[in-house]
């Protein structure tokens, strides 16, 4: 009996000394587990005579109950202590400003925002999106677009060329998204209504030019397309994009190899100290170039200019983003400054729609 009392005292002492639930579980297994010390004593009862079994069995069961109660009590104490420690470590200062939800913390780049705005506007007019590779052939980038040999755009100071191939031909980084128009005309039959947004590359770098920038071009090819349709599309686009009720436009003669006639488009604006407001004022701002697709381009793309005609336009996405959202330096668009992005960026879940407002 004295051995049982000593064993019980030792187990109770181990229970009291357990510093966490893992240590307490180890004590329980050592005492009451399948091979535990008290379980081993209970296993010996079967070999005892009835009188002795009755006496020692009662003593062993009392020890087992005492150990079980001590385990339960110590477990409650350890759980309470663990909860107190967790609460102390995770205390919230309710006087601090509420944290912005994770879904609201990031910001969408203004170029991505404007790209989505363009898509929403022209999709509403029935246009589809066409895309093409950034690395192009000389044929698609220049020849099929009626650029003659010796044109300045074909020179190294204006275009990024790759090393010559064995046959002497050279790939290049496209200088405009017009090759996408060529690919579209070669792969589809009219009527065609597409816009072609994407990255373009030229050897320029200053406050208003970067070696890589973004363009969006539009193309309509049909049997009855004319400049009146082009003017309406551009007028409706400017109203929707700049979110004004009306905007006056001025068309000026110009020259582009791939259109004839070619036009530059100015829109009415008021220039303030820190902003440009559209739809009012006495100033004019050039915003894009356009024109009727040159018959040579139609022929090069396998279309009969006596049967089909069309028009095209192009503008810089970076430029119209700067005009709309008041950014002064084109280079800031590509500097990856988080502070700048937090100021000019857009919440990622605010998808631009014509019904809800493009930049709401």
mmCIF file of C-alpha atoms in Angstrom:
data_model
loop_
_atom_site.group_PDB
_atom_site.id
_atom_site.type_symbol
_atom_site.label_atom_id
_atom_site.label_comp_id
_atom_site.label_asym_id
_atom_site.label_seq_id
_atom_site.Cartn_x
_atom_site.Cartn_y
_atom_site.Cartn_z
ATOM 1 C CA UNK A 1 0.000 0.000 0.000
ATOM 2 C CA UNK A 2 2.820 2.355 0.803
ATOM 3 C CA UNK A 3 4.131 1.822 -2.744
ATOM 4 C CA UNK A 4 0.723 2.796 -4.161
ATOM 5 C CA UNK A 5 0.618 5.941 -2.049
ATOM 6 C CA UNK A 6 4.135 6.877 -3.134
ATOM 7 C CA UNK A 7 3.180 6.276 -6.782
ATOM 8 C CA UNK A 8 0.041 8.393 -6.406
ATOM 9 C CA UNK A 9 1.982 11.209 -4.766
ATOM 10 C CA UNK A 10 4.599 11.154 -7.545
ATOM 11 C CA UNK A 11 1.944 11.237 -10.284
ATOM 12 C CA UNK A 12 0.080 14.109 -8.599
ATOM 13 C CA UNK A 13 3.357 15.998 -8.287
ATOM 14 C CA UNK A 14 4.074 15.471 -12.010
ATOM 15 C CA UNK A 15 0.562 16.713 -12.825
ATOM 16 C CA UNK A 16 1.079 19.854 -10.771
ATOM 17 C CA UNK A 17 4.439 20.462 -12.462
ATOM 18 C CA UNK A 18 3.108 20.113 -16.036
ATOM 19 C CA UNK A 19 3.655 23.465 -17.798
ATOM 20 C CA UNK A 20 1.424 22.852 -20.816
ATOM 21 C CA UNK A 21 -1.151 20.425 -22.163
ATOM 22 C CA UNK A 22 1.464 18.369 -24.014
ATOM 23 C CA UNK A 23 3.390 17.724 -20.780
ATOM 24 C CA UNK A 24 0.146 16.943 -18.989
ATOM 25 C CA UNK A 25 -0.809 14.430 -21.660
ATOM 26 C CA UNK A 26 2.538 12.711 -21.229
ATOM 27 C CA UNK A 27 1.835 12.305 -17.486
ATOM 28 C CA UNK A 28 -1.626 10.904 -18.226
ATOM 29 C CA UNK A 29 -0.274 8.325 -20.657
ATOM 30 C CA UNK A 30 2.450 7.308 -18.167
ATOM 31 C CA UNK A 31 -0.138 6.740 -15.428
ATOM 32 C CA UNK A 32 -3.387 5.709 -17.112
ATOM 33 C CA UNK A 33 -2.295 4.676 -20.578
ATOM 34 C CA UNK A 34 -2.349 1.110 -21.844
ATOM 35 C CA UNK A 35 1.109 0.539 -20.382
ATOM 36 C CA UNK A 36 0.808 3.131 -17.614
ATOM 37 C CA UNK A 37 1.858 2.523 -14.002
ATOM 38 C CA UNK A 38 -1.671 2.492 -12.518
ATOM 39 C CA UNK A 39 -2.980 0.444 -15.439
ATOM 40 C CA UNK A 40 -0.242 -2.105 -14.712
ATOM 41 C CA UNK A 41 -1.418 -2.389 -11.087
ATOM 42 C CA UNK A 42 -4.980 -2.946 -12.222
ATOM 43 C CA UNK A 43 -3.766 -5.749 -14.471
ATOM 44 C CA UNK A 44 -2.385 -7.631 -11.453
ATOM 45 C CA UNK A 45 -5.770 -7.910 -9.730
ATOM 46 C CA UNK A 46 -6.739 -10.993 -11.727
ATOM 47 C CA UNK A 47 -4.011 -13.063 -10.093
ATOM 48 C CA UNK A 48 -5.005 -12.206 -6.491
ATOM 49 C CA UNK A 49 -7.310 -14.137 -4.205
ATOM 50 C CA UNK A 50 -10.782 -12.618 -3.741
ATOM 51 C CA UNK A 51 -10.131 -11.000 -0.313
ATOM 52 C CA UNK A 52 -6.931 -9.315 -1.362
ATOM 53 C CA UNK A 53 -8.419 -8.314 -4.745
ATOM 54 C CA UNK A 54 -11.279 -6.585 -2.941
ATOM 55 C CA UNK A 55 -8.975 -4.580 -0.690
ATOM 56 C CA UNK A 56 -6.254 -3.641 -3.162
ATOM 57 C CA UNK A 57 -8.681 -3.147 -6.039
ATOM 58 C CA UNK A 58 -10.536 -0.484 -4.080
ATOM 59 C CA UNK A 59 -7.253 1.279 -3.219
ATOM 60 C CA UNK A 60 -6.012 1.236 -6.813
ATOM 61 C CA UNK A 61 -9.349 2.595 -8.121
ATOM 62 C CA UNK A 62 -9.252 5.390 -5.527
ATOM 63 C CA UNK A 63 -5.759 6.306 -6.748
ATOM 64 C CA UNK A 64 -6.972 6.208 -10.356
ATOM 65 C CA UNK A 65 -9.903 8.525 -9.536
ATOM 66 C CA UNK A 66 -7.600 10.933 -7.686
ATOM 67 C CA UNK A 67 -5.220 11.040 -10.659
ATOM 68 C CA UNK A 68 -8.113 11.501 -13.134
ATOM 69 C CA UNK A 69 -9.556 14.405 -11.105
ATOM 70 C CA UNK A 70 -6.130 15.999 -10.781
ATOM 71 C CA UNK A 71 -5.587 15.700 -14.544
ATOM 72 C CA UNK A 72 -8.940 17.357 -15.308
ATOM 73 C CA UNK A 73 -8.319 20.185 -12.843
ATOM 74 C CA UNK A 74 -4.806 20.844 -14.153
ATOM 75 C CA UNK A 75 -6.044 20.758 -17.744
ATOM 76 C CA UNK A 76 -8.619 23.462 -16.965
ATOM 77 C CA UNK A 77 -5.900 25.597 -15.363
ATOM 78 C CA UNK A 78 -3.573 25.225 -18.364
ATOM 79 C CA UNK A 79 -6.350 26.014 -20.859
ATOM 80 C CA UNK A 80 -7.275 29.148 -18.954
ATOM 81 C CA UNK A 81 -3.625 30.229 -18.816
ATOM 82 C CA UNK A 82 -3.190 29.613 -22.557
ATOM 83 C CA UNK A 83 -6.306 31.644 -23.320
ATOM 84 C CA UNK A 84 -5.103 34.527 -21.142
ATOM 85 C CA UNK A 85 -1.741 34.511 -22.923
ATOM 86 C CA UNK A 86 -3.403 34.490 -26.335
ATOM 87 C CA UNK A 87 -5.701 37.363 -25.412
ATOM 88 C CA UNK A 88 -2.772 39.359 -24.079
ATOM 89 C CA UNK A 89 -0.791 38.777 -27.291
ATOM 90 C CA UNK A 90 -3.705 39.584 -29.610
ATOM 91 C CA UNK A 91 -5.047 42.633 -27.853
ATOM 92 C CA UNK A 92 -6.573 45.108 -30.325
ATOM 93 C CA UNK A 93 -6.189 48.830 -29.803
ATOM 94 C CA UNK A 94 -9.672 50.030 -30.726
ATOM 95 C CA UNK A 95 -8.410 53.631 -30.926
ATOM 96 C CA UNK A 96 -6.371 52.810 -34.075
ATOM 97 C CA UNK A 97 -7.966 53.518 -37.492
ATOM 98 C CA UNK A 98 -9.584 50.503 -39.120
ATOM 99 C CA UNK A 99 -7.347 48.647 -41.526
ATOM 100 C CA UNK A 100 -8.324 48.665 -45.168
ATOM 101 C CA UNK A 101 -9.512 45.228 -46.370
ATOM 102 C CA UNK A 102 -6.904 43.281 -48.322
ATOM 103 C CA UNK A 103 -9.046 43.420 -51.473
ATOM 104 C CA UNK A 104 -8.979 47.224 -51.258
ATOM 105 C CA UNK A 105 -5.279 47.734 -50.475
ATOM 106 C CA UNK A 106 -3.826 47.258 -53.962
ATOM 107 C CA UNK A 107 -4.225 49.820 -56.720
ATOM 108 C CA UNK A 108 -4.858 49.349 -60.413
ATOM 109 C CA UNK A 109 -2.396 51.230 -62.621
ATOM 110 C CA UNK A 110 -3.965 54.158 -64.524
ATOM 111 C CA UNK A 111 -2.936 52.568 -67.841
ATOM 112 C CA UNK A 112 -4.813 49.386 -66.962
ATOM 113 C CA UNK A 113 -7.798 51.489 -65.909
ATOM 114 C CA UNK A 114 -7.824 53.457 -69.175
ATOM 115 C CA UNK A 115 -7.393 50.221 -71.163
ATOM 116 C CA UNK A 116 -10.558 48.888 -69.483
ATOM 117 C CA UNK A 117 -12.364 52.184 -70.126
ATOM 118 C CA UNK A 118 -11.510 52.022 -73.837
ATOM 119 C CA UNK A 119 -12.722 48.450 -73.998
ATOM 120 C CA UNK A 120 -16.023 49.342 -72.330
ATOM 121 C CA UNK A 121 -16.663 52.301 -74.654
ATOM 122 C CA UNK A 122 -15.864 50.617 -77.966
ATOM 123 C CA UNK A 123 -17.469 47.310 -77.011
ATOM 124 C CA UNK A 124 -20.689 49.278 -76.492
ATOM 125 C CA UNK A 125 -20.327 50.488 -80.104
ATOM 126 C CA UNK A 126 -19.991 46.917 -81.393
ATOM 127 C CA UNK A 127 -16.205 46.709 -81.706
ATOM 128 C CA UNK A 128 -14.199 43.600 -80.829
ATOM 129 C CA UNK A 129 -10.641 43.492 -79.458
ATOM 130 C CA UNK A 130 -7.777 42.376 -81.723
ATOM 131 C CA UNK A 131 -4.239 41.680 -80.497
ATOM 132 C CA UNK A 132 -0.959 40.740 -82.117
ATOM 133 C CA UNK A 133 2.704 40.067 -81.277
ATOM 134 C CA UNK A 134 5.079 42.767 -80.056
ATOM 135 C CA UNK A 135 7.834 41.381 -82.314
ATOM 136 C CA UNK A 136 6.883 41.965 -85.941
ATOM 137 C CA UNK A 137 8.189 41.569 -89.468
ATOM 138 C CA UNK A 138 9.199 44.504 -91.625
ATOM 139 C CA UNK A 139 6.455 43.463 -94.046
ATOM 140 C CA UNK A 140 3.604 43.769 -91.537
ATOM 141 C CA UNK A 141 4.997 46.812 -89.741
ATOM 142 C CA UNK A 142 5.932 48.859 -92.809
ATOM 143 C CA UNK A 143 5.537 47.385 -96.301
ATOM 144 C CA UNK A 144 1.861 46.369 -96.152
ATOM 145 C CA UNK A 145 1.096 49.734 -94.522
ATOM 146 C CA UNK A 146 2.423 51.648 -97.534
ATOM 147 C CA UNK A 147 5.674 52.851 -95.947
ATOM 148 C CA UNK A 148 8.087 53.353 -98.864
ATOM 149 C CA UNK A 149 11.715 52.274 -98.802
ATOM 150 C CA UNK A 150 13.857 54.957 -97.177
ATOM 151 C CA UNK A 151 11.063 56.235 -94.919
ATOM 152 C CA UNK A 152 12.548 57.645 -91.642
ATOM 153 C CA UNK A 153 10.476 55.225 -89.555
ATOM 154 C CA UNK A 154 12.448 52.372 -91.110
ATOM 155 C CA UNK A 155 15.753 53.722 -89.778
ATOM 156 C CA UNK A 156 17.657 52.554 -86.693
ATOM 157 C CA UNK A 157 17.264 55.901 -84.895
ATOM 158 C CA UNK A 158 13.477 55.445 -84.896
ATOM 159 C CA UNK A 159 12.957 51.662 -84.656
ATOM 160 C CA UNK A 160 14.348 48.820 -82.537
ATOM 161 C CA UNK A 161 15.654 46.126 -84.902
ATOM 162 C CA UNK A 162 16.884 42.629 -84.075
ATOM 163 C CA UNK A 163 20.063 41.196 -85.602
ATOM 164 C CA UNK A 164 19.698 40.149 -89.245
ATOM 165 C CA UNK A 165 18.750 36.566 -90.071
ATOM 166 C CA UNK A 166 20.730 34.419 -92.502
ATOM 167 C CA UNK A 167 18.540 35.614 -95.395
ATOM 168 C CA UNK A 168 19.160 39.254 -94.436
ATOM 169 C CA UNK A 169 15.652 39.925 -93.088
ATOM 170 C CA UNK A 170 15.284 41.542 -89.671
ATOM 171 C CA UNK A 171 12.536 41.343 -87.088
ATOM 172 C CA UNK A 172 11.702 44.456 -85.102
ATOM 173 C CA UNK A 173 9.710 45.700 -82.136
ATOM 174 C CA UNK A 174 6.506 47.085 -83.627
ATOM 175 C CA UNK A 175 6.419 50.883 -83.802
ATOM 176 C CA UNK A 176 2.608 51.023 -83.740
ATOM 177 C CA UNK A 177 -0.294 48.596 -83.375
ATOM 178 C CA UNK A 178 -1.173 48.963 -87.070
ATOM 179 C CA UNK A 179 0.293 45.498 -87.859
ATOM 180 C CA UNK A 180 -2.665 44.117 -85.901
ATOM 181 C CA UNK A 181 -4.935 45.825 -88.425
ATOM 182 C CA UNK A 182 -3.005 44.104 -91.214
ATOM 183 C CA UNK A 183 -3.295 40.717 -89.522
ATOM 184 C CA UNK A 184 -7.024 41.280 -89.011
ATOM 185 C CA UNK A 185 -7.655 42.170 -92.657
ATOM 186 C CA UNK A 186 -5.628 39.147 -93.792
ATOM 187 C CA UNK A 187 -7.542 36.735 -91.528
ATOM 188 C CA UNK A 188 -11.106 38.106 -91.627
ATOM 189 C CA UNK A 189 -13.506 39.170 -94.313
ATOM 190 C CA UNK A 190 -15.404 42.459 -94.030
ATOM 191 C CA UNK A 191 -17.346 43.843 -92.311
ATOM 192 C CA UNK A 192 -14.563 44.472 -89.778
ATOM 193 C CA UNK A 193 -14.893 46.516 -86.579
ATOM 194 C CA UNK A 194 -11.954 46.140 -84.218
ATOM 195 C CA UNK A 195 -9.797 48.127 -81.842
ATOM 196 C CA UNK A 196 -6.161 47.159 -81.379
ATOM 197 C CA UNK A 197 -4.692 48.139 -77.987
ATOM 198 C CA UNK A 198 -1.153 47.161 -77.077
ATOM 199 C CA UNK A 199 2.470 48.036 -76.366
ATOM 200 C CA UNK A 200 4.601 49.783 -78.987
ATOM 201 C CA UNK A 201 8.306 50.695 -79.138
ATOM 202 C CA UNK A 202 10.299 53.618 -80.546
ATOM 203 C CA UNK A 203 13.731 55.111 -79.890
ATOM 204 C CA UNK A 204 12.480 58.107 -77.895
ATOM 205 C CA UNK A 205 13.003 59.064 -74.247
ATOM 206 C CA UNK A 206 12.057 62.389 -72.647
ATOM 207 C CA UNK A 207 9.253 63.948 -70.590
ATOM 208 C CA UNK A 208 6.621 63.140 -73.212
ATOM 209 C CA UNK A 209 8.181 60.073 -74.884
ATOM 210 C CA UNK A 210 9.305 56.686 -73.606
ATOM 211 C CA UNK A 211 10.961 53.780 -75.479
ATOM 212 C CA UNK A 212 7.904 51.644 -74.703
ATOM 213 C CA UNK A 213 4.397 53.105 -74.686
ATOM 214 C CA UNK A 214 0.822 52.063 -75.396
ATOM 215 C CA UNK A 215 -1.460 52.719 -78.347
ATOM 216 C CA UNK A 216 -5.000 51.909 -79.281
ATOM 217 C CA UNK A 217 -6.008 51.917 -82.928
ATOM 218 C CA UNK A 218 -9.407 51.376 -84.463
ATOM 219 C CA UNK A 219 -10.334 49.893 -87.828
ATOM 220 C CA UNK A 220 -13.618 49.715 -89.714
ATOM 221 C CA UNK A 221 -13.807 48.054 -93.130
ATOM 222 C CA UNK A 222 -17.126 47.801 -95.002
ATOM 223 C CA UNK A 223 -18.642 48.634 -98.342
ATOM 224 C CA UNK A 224 -20.208 51.909 -97.258
ATOM 225 C CA UNK A 225 -17.944 53.260 -94.512
ATOM 226 C CA UNK A 226 -17.127 56.972 -94.760
ATOM 227 C CA UNK A 227 -15.698 59.898 -92.778
ATOM 228 C CA UNK A 228 -19.094 60.760 -91.352
ATOM 229 C CA UNK A 229 -19.128 57.429 -89.512
ATOM 230 C CA UNK A 230 -15.575 58.072 -88.299
ATOM 231 C CA UNK A 231 -16.475 61.509 -86.975
ATOM 232 C CA UNK A 232 -19.479 60.140 -85.044
ATOM 233 C CA UNK A 233 -17.416 57.340 -83.476
ATOM 234 C CA UNK A 234 -14.665 59.698 -82.337
ATOM 235 C CA UNK A 235 -17.169 62.254 -81.039
ATOM 236 C CA UNK A 236 -19.032 59.646 -78.990
ATOM 237 C CA UNK A 237 -15.758 58.206 -77.721
ATOM 238 C CA UNK A 238 -14.483 61.579 -76.495
ATOM 239 C CA UNK A 239 -17.761 62.343 -74.726
ATOM 240 C CA UNK A 240 -17.781 58.970 -72.985
ATOM 241 C CA UNK A 241 -14.066 58.869 -72.145
ATOM 242 C CA UNK A 242 -13.755 62.407 -70.777
ATOM 243 C CA UNK A 243 -17.223 62.101 -69.229
ATOM 244 C CA UNK A 244 -18.635 65.360 -70.599
ATOM 245 C CA UNK A 245 -22.002 66.064 -72.194
ATOM 246 C CA UNK A 246 -20.532 67.497 -75.359
ATOM 247 C CA UNK A 247 -17.151 68.121 -76.957
ATOM 248 C CA UNK A 248 -16.351 70.119 -80.055
ATOM 249 C CA UNK A 249 -13.885 68.582 -82.504
ATOM 250 C CA UNK A 250 -11.749 70.050 -85.266
ATOM 251 C CA UNK A 251 -10.405 67.982 -88.164
ATOM 252 C CA UNK A 252 -7.236 69.197 -89.916
ATOM 253 C CA UNK A 253 -5.616 67.789 -93.084
ATOM 254 C CA UNK A 254 -2.466 65.774 -92.439
ATOM 255 C CA UNK A 255 -0.435 62.941 -93.946
ATOM 256 C CA UNK A 256 0.033 59.307 -92.940
ATOM 257 C CA UNK A 257 1.329 56.659 -95.378
ATOM 258 C CA UNK A 258 -1.511 54.260 -94.563
ATOM 259 C CA UNK A 259 -4.518 56.617 -94.915
ATOM 260 C CA UNK A 260 -5.813 58.883 -97.667
ATOM 261 C CA UNK A 261 -7.179 61.400 -96.885
ATOM 262 C CA UNK A 262 -5.462 61.757 -93.492
ATOM 263 C CA UNK A 263 -6.667 63.944 -90.644
ATOM 264 C CA UNK A 264 -5.466 65.236 -87.283
ATOM 265 C CA UNK A 265 -8.180 65.657 -84.642
ATOM 266 C CA UNK A 266 -8.271 68.473 -82.080
ATOM 267 C CA UNK A 267 -10.780 68.747 -79.252
ATOM 268 C CA UNK A 268 -11.998 71.864 -77.498
ATOM 269 C CA UNK A 269 -10.623 72.464 -74.012
ATOM 270 C CA UNK A 270 -9.880 75.034 -71.335
ATOM 271 C CA UNK A 271 -6.333 75.082 -70.016
ATOM 272 C CA UNK A 272 -6.115 75.957 -66.330
ATOM 273 C CA UNK A 273 -3.123 76.276 -64.045
ATOM 274 C CA UNK A 274 -3.112 72.627 -62.992
ATOM 275 C CA UNK A 275 -5.681 70.960 -65.246
ATOM 276 C CA UNK A 276 -7.269 70.720 -68.657
ATOM 277 C CA UNK A 277 -11.065 70.694 -68.860
ATOM 278 C CA UNK A 278 -12.750 69.328 -71.976
ATOM 279 C CA UNK A 279 -16.061 70.377 -73.479
ATOM 280 C CA UNK A 280 -15.516 74.067 -72.699
ATOM 281 C CA UNK A 281 -13.080 76.924 -73.292
ATOM 282 C CA UNK A 282 -11.435 78.471 -76.340
ATOM 283 C CA UNK A 283 -8.316 76.300 -76.638
ATOM 284 C CA UNK A 284 -7.725 73.274 -78.853
ATOM 285 C CA UNK A 285 -5.696 70.163 -78.113
ATOM 286 C CA UNK A 286 -4.519 67.595 -80.660
ATOM 287 C CA UNK A 287 -5.554 64.133 -79.490
ATOM 288 C CA UNK A 288 -5.289 61.624 -82.359
ATOM 289 C CA UNK A 289 -4.745 60.942 -86.041
ATOM 290 C CA UNK A 290 -7.141 59.218 -88.429
ATOM 291 C CA UNK A 291 -8.221 58.856 -92.032
ATOM 292 C CA UNK A 292 -9.611 56.596 -94.712
ATOM 293 C CA UNK A 293 -7.602 53.404 -95.211
ATOM 294 C CA UNK A 294 -5.281 53.852 -98.195
ATOM 295 C CA UNK A 295 -6.231 51.727 -101.248
ATOM 296 C CA UNK A 296 -2.642 50.389 -101.325
ATOM 297 C CA UNK A 297 -3.105 49.003 -97.802
ATOM 298 C CA UNK A 298 -6.388 47.335 -98.765
ATOM 299 C CA UNK A 299 -4.747 45.775 -101.823
ATOM 300 C CA UNK A 300 -1.740 44.560 -99.806
ATOM 301 C CA UNK A 301 -4.151 42.871 -97.370
ATOM 302 C CA UNK A 302 -6.085 41.084 -100.113
ATOM 303 C CA UNK A 303 -9.132 43.393 -100.209
ATOM 304 C CA UNK A 304 -10.469 44.997 -103.396
ATOM 305 C CA UNK A 305 -10.421 48.824 -102.917
ATOM 306 C CA UNK A 306 -13.131 49.096 -105.570
ATOM 307 C CA UNK A 307 -15.452 47.017 -103.377
ATOM 308 C CA UNK A 308 -14.399 47.888 -99.827
ATOM 309 C CA UNK A 309 -13.361 51.029 -98.045
ATOM 310 C CA UNK A 310 -12.791 51.842 -94.427
ATOM 311 C CA UNK A 311 -11.281 54.174 -91.902
ATOM 312 C CA UNK A 312 -8.796 53.920 -89.073
ATOM 313 C CA UNK A 313 -7.606 56.017 -86.156
ATOM 314 C CA UNK A 314 -4.920 55.792 -83.501
ATOM 315 C CA UNK A 315 -4.065 57.453 -80.204
ATOM 316 C CA UNK A 316 -1.658 56.999 -77.320
ATOM 317 C CA UNK A 317 -3.224 55.342 -74.277
ATOM 318 C CA UNK A 318 -0.562 56.913 -72.063
ATOM 319 C CA UNK A 319 -1.317 60.362 -73.488
ATOM 320 C CA UNK A 320 -5.073 60.265 -72.977
ATOM 321 C CA UNK A 321 -4.553 58.808 -69.490
ATOM 322 C CA UNK A 322 -2.351 61.803 -68.632
ATOM 323 C CA UNK A 323 -4.910 64.228 -70.060
ATOM 324 C CA UNK A 324 -7.844 62.722 -68.199
ATOM 325 C CA UNK A 325 -6.211 62.174 -64.816
ATOM 326 C CA UNK A 326 -3.843 65.141 -64.647
ATOM 327 C CA UNK A 327 -0.432 63.429 -64.788
ATOM 328 C CA UNK A 328 2.374 65.752 -65.846
ATOM 329 C CA UNK A 329 5.268 63.416 -66.694
ATOM 330 C CA UNK A 330 4.969 60.336 -68.891
ATOM 331 C CA UNK A 331 7.999 58.716 -67.241
ATOM 332 C CA UNK A 332 6.186 58.463 -63.912
ATOM 333 C CA UNK A 333 3.866 55.870 -65.457
ATOM 334 C CA UNK A 334 6.754 53.385 -65.595
ATOM 335 C CA UNK A 335 8.781 54.157 -62.446
ATOM 336 C CA UNK A 336 6.941 51.640 -60.197
ATOM 337 C CA UNK A 337 6.672 54.183 -57.357
ATOM 338 C CA UNK A 338 4.087 52.804 -54.903
ATOM 339 C CA UNK A 339 3.381 56.295 -53.533
ATOM 340 C CA UNK A 340 2.551 57.546 -57.034
ATOM 341 C CA UNK A 341 0.385 54.484 -57.690
ATOM 342 C CA UNK A 342 -1.511 54.959 -54.411
ATOM 343 C CA UNK A 343 -2.300 58.521 -55.507
ATOM 344 C CA UNK A 344 -3.216 57.940 -59.168
ATOM 345 C CA UNK A 345 -4.261 54.284 -59.023
ATOM 346 C CA UNK A 346 -7.763 52.820 -58.879
ATOM 347 C CA UNK A 347 -9.369 50.271 -56.583
ATOM 348 C CA UNK A 348 -9.160 46.895 -58.339
ATOM 349 C CA UNK A 349 -12.820 46.008 -57.821
ATOM 350 C CA UNK A 350 -14.148 49.265 -59.324
ATOM 351 C CA UNK A 351 -14.666 47.936 -62.845
ATOM 352 C CA UNK A 352 -15.359 50.778 -65.315
ATOM 353 C CA UNK A 353 -18.780 50.597 -66.970
ATOM 354 C CA UNK A 354 -20.727 53.097 -69.058
ATOM 355 C CA UNK A 355 -23.779 52.676 -66.806
ATOM 356 C CA UNK A 356 -21.925 53.053 -63.511
ATOM 357 C CA UNK A 357 -19.396 55.656 -64.599
ATOM 358 C CA UNK A 358 -15.997 54.917 -66.077
ATOM 359 C CA UNK A 359 -13.909 56.462 -63.309
ATOM 360 C CA UNK A 360 -16.353 56.412 -60.398
#
